[in-house]
PDB file of C-alpha atoms in Angstrom:
ATOM      1  CA  MET A   1      -1.871 -24.234  -2.814  1.00  0.00           C
ATOM      2  CA  ALA A   2      -2.077 -24.630  -6.589  1.00  0.00           C
ATOM      3  CA  GLN A   3      -2.978 -21.604  -8.675  1.00  0.00           C
ATOM      4  CA  HIS A   4      -6.366 -21.475 -10.405  1.00  0.00           C
ATOM      5  CA  TYR A   5      -6.877 -20.072 -13.901  1.00  0.00           C
ATOM      6  CA  PHE A   6      -9.519 -19.147 -16.449  1.00  0.00           C
ATOM      7  CA  ILE A   7      -9.613 -17.868 -20.000  1.00  0.00           C
ATOM      8  CA  GLY A   8     -11.548 -14.658 -20.531  1.00  0.00           C
ATOM      9  CA  ILE A   9     -12.020 -11.441 -22.431  1.00  0.00           C
ATOM     10  CA  SER A  10     -11.191  -8.381 -20.378  1.00  0.00           C
ATOM     11  CA  ILE A  11     -13.875  -5.683 -20.485  1.00  0.00           C
ATOM     12  CA  ALA A  12     -13.373  -2.342 -18.735  1.00  0.00           C
ATOM     13  CA  THR A  13     -14.560   1.084 -19.842  1.00  0.00           C
ATOM     14  CA  PRO A  14     -17.339   2.072 -20.391  1.00  0.00           C
ATOM     15  CA  ILE A  15     -18.725  -1.151 -18.932  1.00  0.00           C
ATOM     16  CA  SER A  16     -17.562  -0.384 -15.379  1.00  0.00           C
ATOM     17  CA  GLU A  17     -19.942   2.607 -15.332  1.00  0.00           C
ATOM     18  CA  ILE A  18     -22.892   0.398 -16.342  1.00  0.00           C
ATOM     19  CA  ALA A  19     -21.918  -2.144 -13.679  1.00  0.00           C
ATOM     20  CA  GLU A  20     -21.742   0.599 -11.056  1.00  0.00           C
ATOM     21  CA  HIS A  21     -25.170   1.931 -12.059  1.00  0.00           C
ATOM     22  CA  PHE A  22     -26.842  -1.453 -11.448  1.00  0.00           C
ATOM     23  CA  ARG A  23     -24.819  -2.159  -8.276  1.00  0.00           C
ATOM     24  CA  SER A  24     -26.042   1.119  -6.846  1.00  0.00           C
ATOM     25  CA  LYS A  25     -29.637   0.752  -8.042  1.00  0.00           C
ATOM     26  CA  TYR A  26     -30.011  -2.687  -6.407  1.00  0.00           C
ATOM     27  CA  GLN A  27     -27.590  -2.099  -3.480  1.00  0.00           C
ATOM     28  CA  LEU A  28     -25.586  -5.141  -4.533  1.00  0.00           C
ATOM     29  CA  ALA A  29     -22.528  -4.299  -2.387  1.00  0.00           C
ATOM     30  CA  GLU A  30     -24.669  -4.662   0.744  1.00  0.00           C
ATOM     31  CA  ARG A  31     -26.150  -7.964  -0.432  1.00  0.00           C
ATOM     32  CA  TYR A  32     -23.241  -9.818  -2.085  1.00  0.00           C
ATOM     33  CA  LYS A  33     -19.826 -10.893  -0.818  1.00  0.00           C
ATOM     34  CA  VAL A  34     -18.042 -10.603  -4.164  1.00  0.00           C
ATOM     35  CA  ILE A  35     -18.248  -7.368  -6.138  1.00  0.00           C
ATOM     36  CA  PRO A  36     -15.601  -7.613  -8.877  1.00  0.00           C
ATOM     37  CA  HIS A  37     -13.144  -4.734  -9.136  1.00  0.00           C
ATOM     38  CA  ALA A  38     -13.580  -2.606 -12.293  1.00  0.00           C
ATOM     39  CA  ASP A  39     -10.298  -4.045 -13.652  1.00  0.00           C
ATOM     40  CA  ASP A  40     -11.645  -7.593 -13.161  1.00  0.00           C
ATOM     41  CA  LEU A  41     -14.730  -7.222 -15.361  1.00  0.00           C
ATOM     42  CA  HIS A  42     -14.580  -9.880 -18.082  1.00  0.00           C
ATOM     43  CA  ILE A  43     -16.455 -12.424 -20.180  1.00  0.00           C
ATOM     44  CA  THR A  44     -15.416 -15.908 -19.044  1.00  0.00           C
ATOM     45  CA  MET A  45     -14.684 -18.162 -22.002  1.00  0.00           C
ATOM     46  CA  ARG A  46     -13.639 -21.237 -19.960  1.00  0.00           C
ATOM     47  CA  TYR A  47     -12.912 -21.798 -16.276  1.00  0.00           C
ATOM     48  CA  ILE A  48      -9.886 -24.060 -15.916  1.00  0.00           C
ATOM     49  CA  GLY A  49      -9.213 -24.439 -12.190  1.00  0.00           C
ATOM     50  CA  GLU A  50      -5.835 -25.725 -11.039  1.00  0.00           C
ATOM     51  CA  LEU A  51      -3.080 -25.579 -13.609  1.00  0.00           C
ATOM     52  CA  GLY A  52       0.552 -26.563 -13.140  1.00  0.00           C
ATOM     53  CA  GLU A  53       3.421 -24.881 -15.001  1.00  0.00           C
ATOM     54  CA  ALA A  54       4.076 -27.893 -17.267  1.00  0.00           C
ATOM     55  CA  THR A  55       0.452 -28.096 -18.361  1.00  0.00           C
ATOM     56  CA  LYS A  56       0.253 -24.308 -18.754  1.00  0.00           C
ATOM     57  CA  SER A  57       3.172 -24.454 -21.177  1.00  0.00           C
ATOM     58  CA  LEU A  58       1.254 -27.065 -23.225  1.00  0.00           C
ATOM     59  CA  LEU A  59      -1.893 -24.950 -23.240  1.00  0.00           C
ATOM     60  CA  GLU A  60      -0.458 -21.574 -24.257  1.00  0.00           C
ATOM     61  CA  PRO A  61       0.687 -22.515 -27.811  1.00  0.00           C
ATOM     62  CA  SER A  62      -2.718 -24.034 -28.445  1.00  0.00           C
ATOM     63  CA  LEU A  63      -4.446 -20.834 -27.319  1.00  0.00           C
ATOM     64  CA  GLN A  64      -2.119 -18.863 -29.606  1.00  0.00           C
ATOM     65  CA  GLU A  65      -3.250 -21.031 -32.551  1.00  0.00           C
ATOM     66  CA  ILE A  66      -6.892 -20.253 -31.742  1.00  0.00           C
ATOM     67  CA  ALA A  67      -6.169 -16.510 -31.572  1.00  0.00           C
ATOM     68  CA  GLU A  68      -4.344 -16.590 -34.911  1.00  0.00           C
ATOM     69  CA  ALA A  69      -7.353 -18.348 -36.513  1.00  0.00           C
ATOM     70  CA  ASN A  70      -9.751 -15.561 -35.463  1.00  0.00           C
ATOM     71  CA  THR A  71     -10.195 -11.897 -36.288  1.00  0.00           C
ATOM     72  CA  SER A  72     -11.576  -9.014 -34.224  1.00  0.00           C
ATOM     73  CA  PHE A  73     -15.335  -8.742 -33.844  1.00  0.00           C
ATOM     74  CA  THR A  74     -17.922  -6.640 -32.067  1.00  0.00           C
ATOM     75  CA  THR A  75     -20.592  -7.540 -29.555  1.00  0.00           C
ATOM     76  CA  SER A  76     -22.692  -5.479 -27.147  1.00  0.00           C
ATOM     77  CA  VAL A  77     -23.654  -5.271 -23.505  1.00  0.00           C
ATOM     78  CA  THR A  78     -27.454  -5.360 -23.606  1.00  0.00           C
ATOM     79  CA  GLY A  79     -28.716  -5.209 -20.019  1.00  0.00           C
ATOM     80  CA  LEU A  80     -28.902  -6.743 -16.561  1.00  0.00           C
ATOM     81  CA  SER A  81     -29.707 -10.372 -15.805  1.00  0.00           C
ATOM     82  CA  PHE A  82     -28.958 -13.083 -13.247  1.00  0.00           C
ATOM     83  CA  PHE A  83     -28.585 -16.798 -12.531  1.00  0.00           C
ATOM     84  CA  GLY A  84     -31.102 -18.059  -9.967  1.00  0.00           C
ATOM     85  CA  SER A  85     -34.240 -16.618  -8.425  1.00  0.00           C
ATOM     86  CA  PRO A  86     -35.032 -12.900  -8.894  1.00  0.00           C
ATOM     87  CA  TYR A  87     -35.533 -12.778  -5.090  1.00  0.00           C
ATOM     88  CA  GLY A  88     -31.924 -13.716  -4.382  1.00  0.00           C
ATOM     89  CA  PRO A  89     -29.915 -14.770  -7.429  1.00  0.00           C
ATOM     90  CA  ARG A  90     -26.543 -16.516  -7.048  1.00  0.00           C
ATOM     91  CA  VAL A  91     -24.953 -14.294  -9.705  1.00  0.00           C
ATOM     92  CA  VAL A  92     -25.947 -10.873 -11.052  1.00  0.00           C
ATOM     93  CA  TYR A  93     -24.485  -9.973 -14.419  1.00  0.00           C
ATOM     94  CA  LEU A  94     -24.483  -7.724 -17.451  1.00  0.00           C
ATOM     95  CA  SER A  95     -25.909  -9.519 -20.491  1.00  0.00           C
ATOM     96  CA  VAL A  96     -23.701  -9.781 -23.552  1.00  0.00           C
ATOM     97  CA  GLU A  97     -25.103 -10.324 -27.034  1.00  0.00           C
ATOM     98  CA  ALA A  98     -24.302 -13.876 -28.124  1.00  0.00           C
ATOM     99  CA  VAL A  99     -22.939 -13.033 -31.580  1.00  0.00           C
ATOM    100  CA  GLY A 100     -21.778 -15.952 -33.730  1.00  0.00           C
ATOM    101  CA  ALA A 101     -18.088 -15.002 -33.546  1.00  0.00           C
ATOM    102  CA  LEU A 102     -18.162 -14.995 -29.726  1.00  0.00           C
ATOM    103  CA  GLU A 103     -19.924 -18.361 -29.523  1.00  0.00           C
ATOM    104  CA  HIS A 104     -17.548 -19.857 -32.114  1.00  0.00           C
ATOM    105  CA  LEU A 105     -14.505 -18.591 -30.199  1.00  0.00           C
ATOM    106  CA  GLN A 106     -15.842 -19.968 -26.926  1.00  0.00           C
ATOM    107  CA  ARG A 107     -16.442 -23.408 -28.484  1.00  0.00           C
ATOM    108  CA  GLN A 108     -12.889 -23.465 -29.879  1.00  0.00           C
ATOM    109  CA  ILE A 109     -11.391 -22.517 -26.504  1.00  0.00           C
ATOM    110  CA  ALA A 110     -13.595 -24.952 -24.585  1.00  0.00           C
ATOM    111  CA  ARG A 111     -12.879 -27.955 -26.831  1.00  0.00           C
ATOM    112  CA  ARG A 112      -9.137 -27.327 -26.959  1.00  0.00           C
ATOM    113  CA  THR A 113      -8.796 -26.851 -23.192  1.00  0.00           C
ATOM    114  CA  GLU A 114     -11.036 -29.860 -22.486  1.00  0.00           C
ATOM    115  CA  ASN A 115      -8.796 -32.041 -24.680  1.00  0.00           C
ATOM    116  CA  ILE A 116      -5.447 -30.783 -23.393  1.00  0.00           C
ATOM    117  CA  LEU A 117      -6.448 -30.550 -19.728  1.00  0.00           C
ATOM    118  CA  GLU A 118      -8.898 -33.467 -19.713  1.00  0.00           C
ATOM    119  CA  LEU A 119     -11.661 -31.250 -18.356  1.00  0.00           C
ATOM    120  CA  GLU A 120     -15.293 -32.254 -18.239  1.00  0.00           C
ATOM    121  CA  LYS A 121     -17.226 -31.069 -21.291  1.00  0.00           C
ATOM    122  CA  ASP A 122     -19.282 -27.931 -20.647  1.00  0.00           C
ATOM    123  CA  ASN A 123     -21.911 -26.794 -23.176  1.00  0.00           C
ATOM    124  CA  ARG A 124     -23.618 -24.135 -21.040  1.00  0.00           C
ATOM    125  CA  PHE A 125     -22.076 -20.958 -22.394  1.00  0.00           C
ATOM    126  CA  VAL A 126     -24.046 -17.825 -21.537  1.00  0.00           C
ATOM    127  CA  PRO A 127     -21.945 -14.775 -22.416  1.00  0.00           C
ATOM    128  CA  HIS A 128     -22.028 -12.418 -19.431  1.00  0.00           C
ATOM    129  CA  ILE A 129     -20.017 -10.048 -17.233  1.00  0.00           C
ATOM    130  CA  THR A 130     -20.441 -10.826 -13.519  1.00  0.00           C
ATOM    131  CA  ILE A 131     -21.040  -7.732 -11.367  1.00  0.00           C
ATOM    132  CA  ALA A 132     -22.001  -9.473  -8.067  1.00  0.00           C
ATOM    133  CA  LYS A 133     -21.937 -13.025  -6.703  1.00  0.00           C
ATOM    134  CA  LYS A 134     -22.144 -15.041  -3.468  1.00  0.00           C
ATOM    135  CA  ARG A 135     -25.051 -13.719  -1.409  1.00  0.00           C
ATOM    136  CA  LYS A 136     -24.148 -12.496   2.070  1.00  0.00           C
ATOM    137  CA  THR A 137     -27.716 -12.084   3.349  1.00  0.00           C
ATOM    138  CA  ALA A 138     -30.811 -14.262   3.149  1.00  0.00           C
ATOM    139  CA  ASP A 139     -33.005 -11.172   2.751  1.00  0.00           C
ATOM    140  CA  LYS A 140     -35.253 -11.289  -0.278  1.00  0.00           C
ATOM    141  CA  ILE A 141     -34.539  -8.751  -2.958  1.00  0.00           C
ATOM    142  CA  GLN A 142     -36.485  -8.007  -6.106  1.00  0.00           C
ATOM    143  CA  LEU A 143     -34.265  -7.924  -9.169  1.00  0.00           C
ATOM    144  CA  SER A 144     -35.666  -7.392 -12.629  1.00  0.00           C
ATOM    145  CA  LYS A 145     -34.033  -8.357 -15.880  1.00  0.00           C
ATOM    146  CA  GLU A 146     -33.474  -5.102 -17.739  1.00  0.00           C
ATOM    147  CA  THR A 147     -32.456  -4.110 -21.229  1.00  0.00           C
ATOM    148  CA  ILE A 148     -30.376  -1.058 -22.018  1.00  0.00           C
ATOM    149  CA  THR A 149     -29.420   0.679 -25.229  1.00  0.00           C
ATOM    150  CA  PRO A 150     -26.707  -1.716 -26.466  1.00  0.00           C
ATOM    151  CA  VAL A 151     -23.158  -0.607 -25.660  1.00  0.00           C
ATOM    152  CA  GLN A 152     -20.726  -1.853 -28.281  1.00  0.00           C
ATOM    153  CA  ILE A 153     -17.540  -3.616 -27.222  1.00  0.00           C
ATOM    154  CA  ASP A 154     -14.714  -4.509 -29.591  1.00  0.00           C
ATOM    155  CA  ILE A 155     -13.132  -7.909 -29.016  1.00  0.00           C
ATOM    156  CA  GLU A 156      -9.535  -8.078 -30.222  1.00  0.00           C
ATOM    157  CA  GLY A 157      -8.205 -11.082 -28.309  1.00  0.00           C
ATOM    158  CA  PHE A 158      -8.483 -13.074 -25.095  1.00  0.00           C
ATOM    159  CA  THR A 159      -6.410 -13.677 -21.961  1.00  0.00           C
ATOM    160  CA  LEU A 160      -5.276 -16.505 -19.709  1.00  0.00           C
ATOM    161  CA  PHE A 161      -5.842 -15.208 -16.159  1.00  0.00           C
ATOM    162  CA  ARG A 162      -4.438 -16.388 -12.816  1.00  0.00           C
ATOM    163  CA  ILE A 163      -6.829 -15.956  -9.889  1.00  0.00           C
ATOM    164  CA  HIS A 164      -5.680 -14.313  -6.644  1.00  0.00           C
ATOM    165  CA  PRO A 165      -8.789 -14.662  -4.429  1.00  0.00           C
ATOM    166  CA  ASN A 166      -7.574 -12.478  -1.551  1.00  0.00           C
ATOM    167  CA  VAL A 167      -6.289  -9.555  -3.619  1.00  0.00           C
ATOM    168  CA  ARG A 168      -8.095  -6.743  -5.486  1.00  0.00           C
ATOM    169  CA  PRO A 169      -8.015  -6.699  -8.452  1.00  0.00           C
ATOM    170  CA  SER A 170      -8.139 -10.505  -8.286  1.00  0.00           C
ATOM    171  CA  TYR A 171      -7.218 -11.512 -11.834  1.00  0.00           C
ATOM    172  CA  GLU A 172      -3.664 -11.381 -13.163  1.00  0.00           C
ATOM    173  CA  SER A 173      -3.089 -11.519 -16.904  1.00  0.00           C
ATOM    174  CA  VAL A 174      -0.642 -14.368 -17.533  1.00  0.00           C
ATOM    175  CA  ALA A 175      -0.775 -14.317 -21.343  1.00  0.00           C
ATOM    176  CA  TYR A 176      -2.712 -12.220 -23.849  1.00  0.00           C
ATOM    177  CA  PHE A 177      -3.639 -13.759 -27.198  1.00  0.00           C
ATOM    178  CA  PRO A 178      -4.422 -11.088 -29.810  1.00  0.00           C
ATOM    179  CA  PHE A 179      -6.426 -12.041 -32.886  1.00  0.00           C
ATOM    180  CA  LYS A 180      -4.769 -11.893 -36.295  1.00  0.00           C
ATOM    181  CA  LYS A 181      -5.182  -8.580 -38.090  1.00  0.00           C
ATOM    182  CA  SER A 182      -7.907  -8.752 -40.710  1.00  0.00           C
TER     183      SER A 182
END
């Protein structure tokens, strides 16, 4: 089976504690099949899917160019939200402030990967950190979108990850692309 990949920004401490707070409050582990490991918490910049070695070697220098054209920036985790109905959303996530630098970086990564890999164009970027997905019960739940005191996160680069669906943690860092020093 071919390996699947995505490009993301790894986010761990202190975000794992916030994720755990909301998972506990809403009993997400009992209601969702996929609860990402603390080491797997990330902001997805672009899902790639299958990627062969030859194509990966074409992509990596291009990602390095993007990293070298950007400098570190700061954003914040701002609360809890979800995709889908509040009575049983498909995905529950931590909201991330959509600062200009993050949106600009995502557009650069998306366009470059779409061109190199001939991927379908995707303009629906909502910066977030998934904390639960894939419902395992049909029971209705009542989730509320919540705001928290913003928790600052420093973004200093991004990573090409390989997905290992049956292993925890599930995401292996294949290549890290640090931003140029400002």
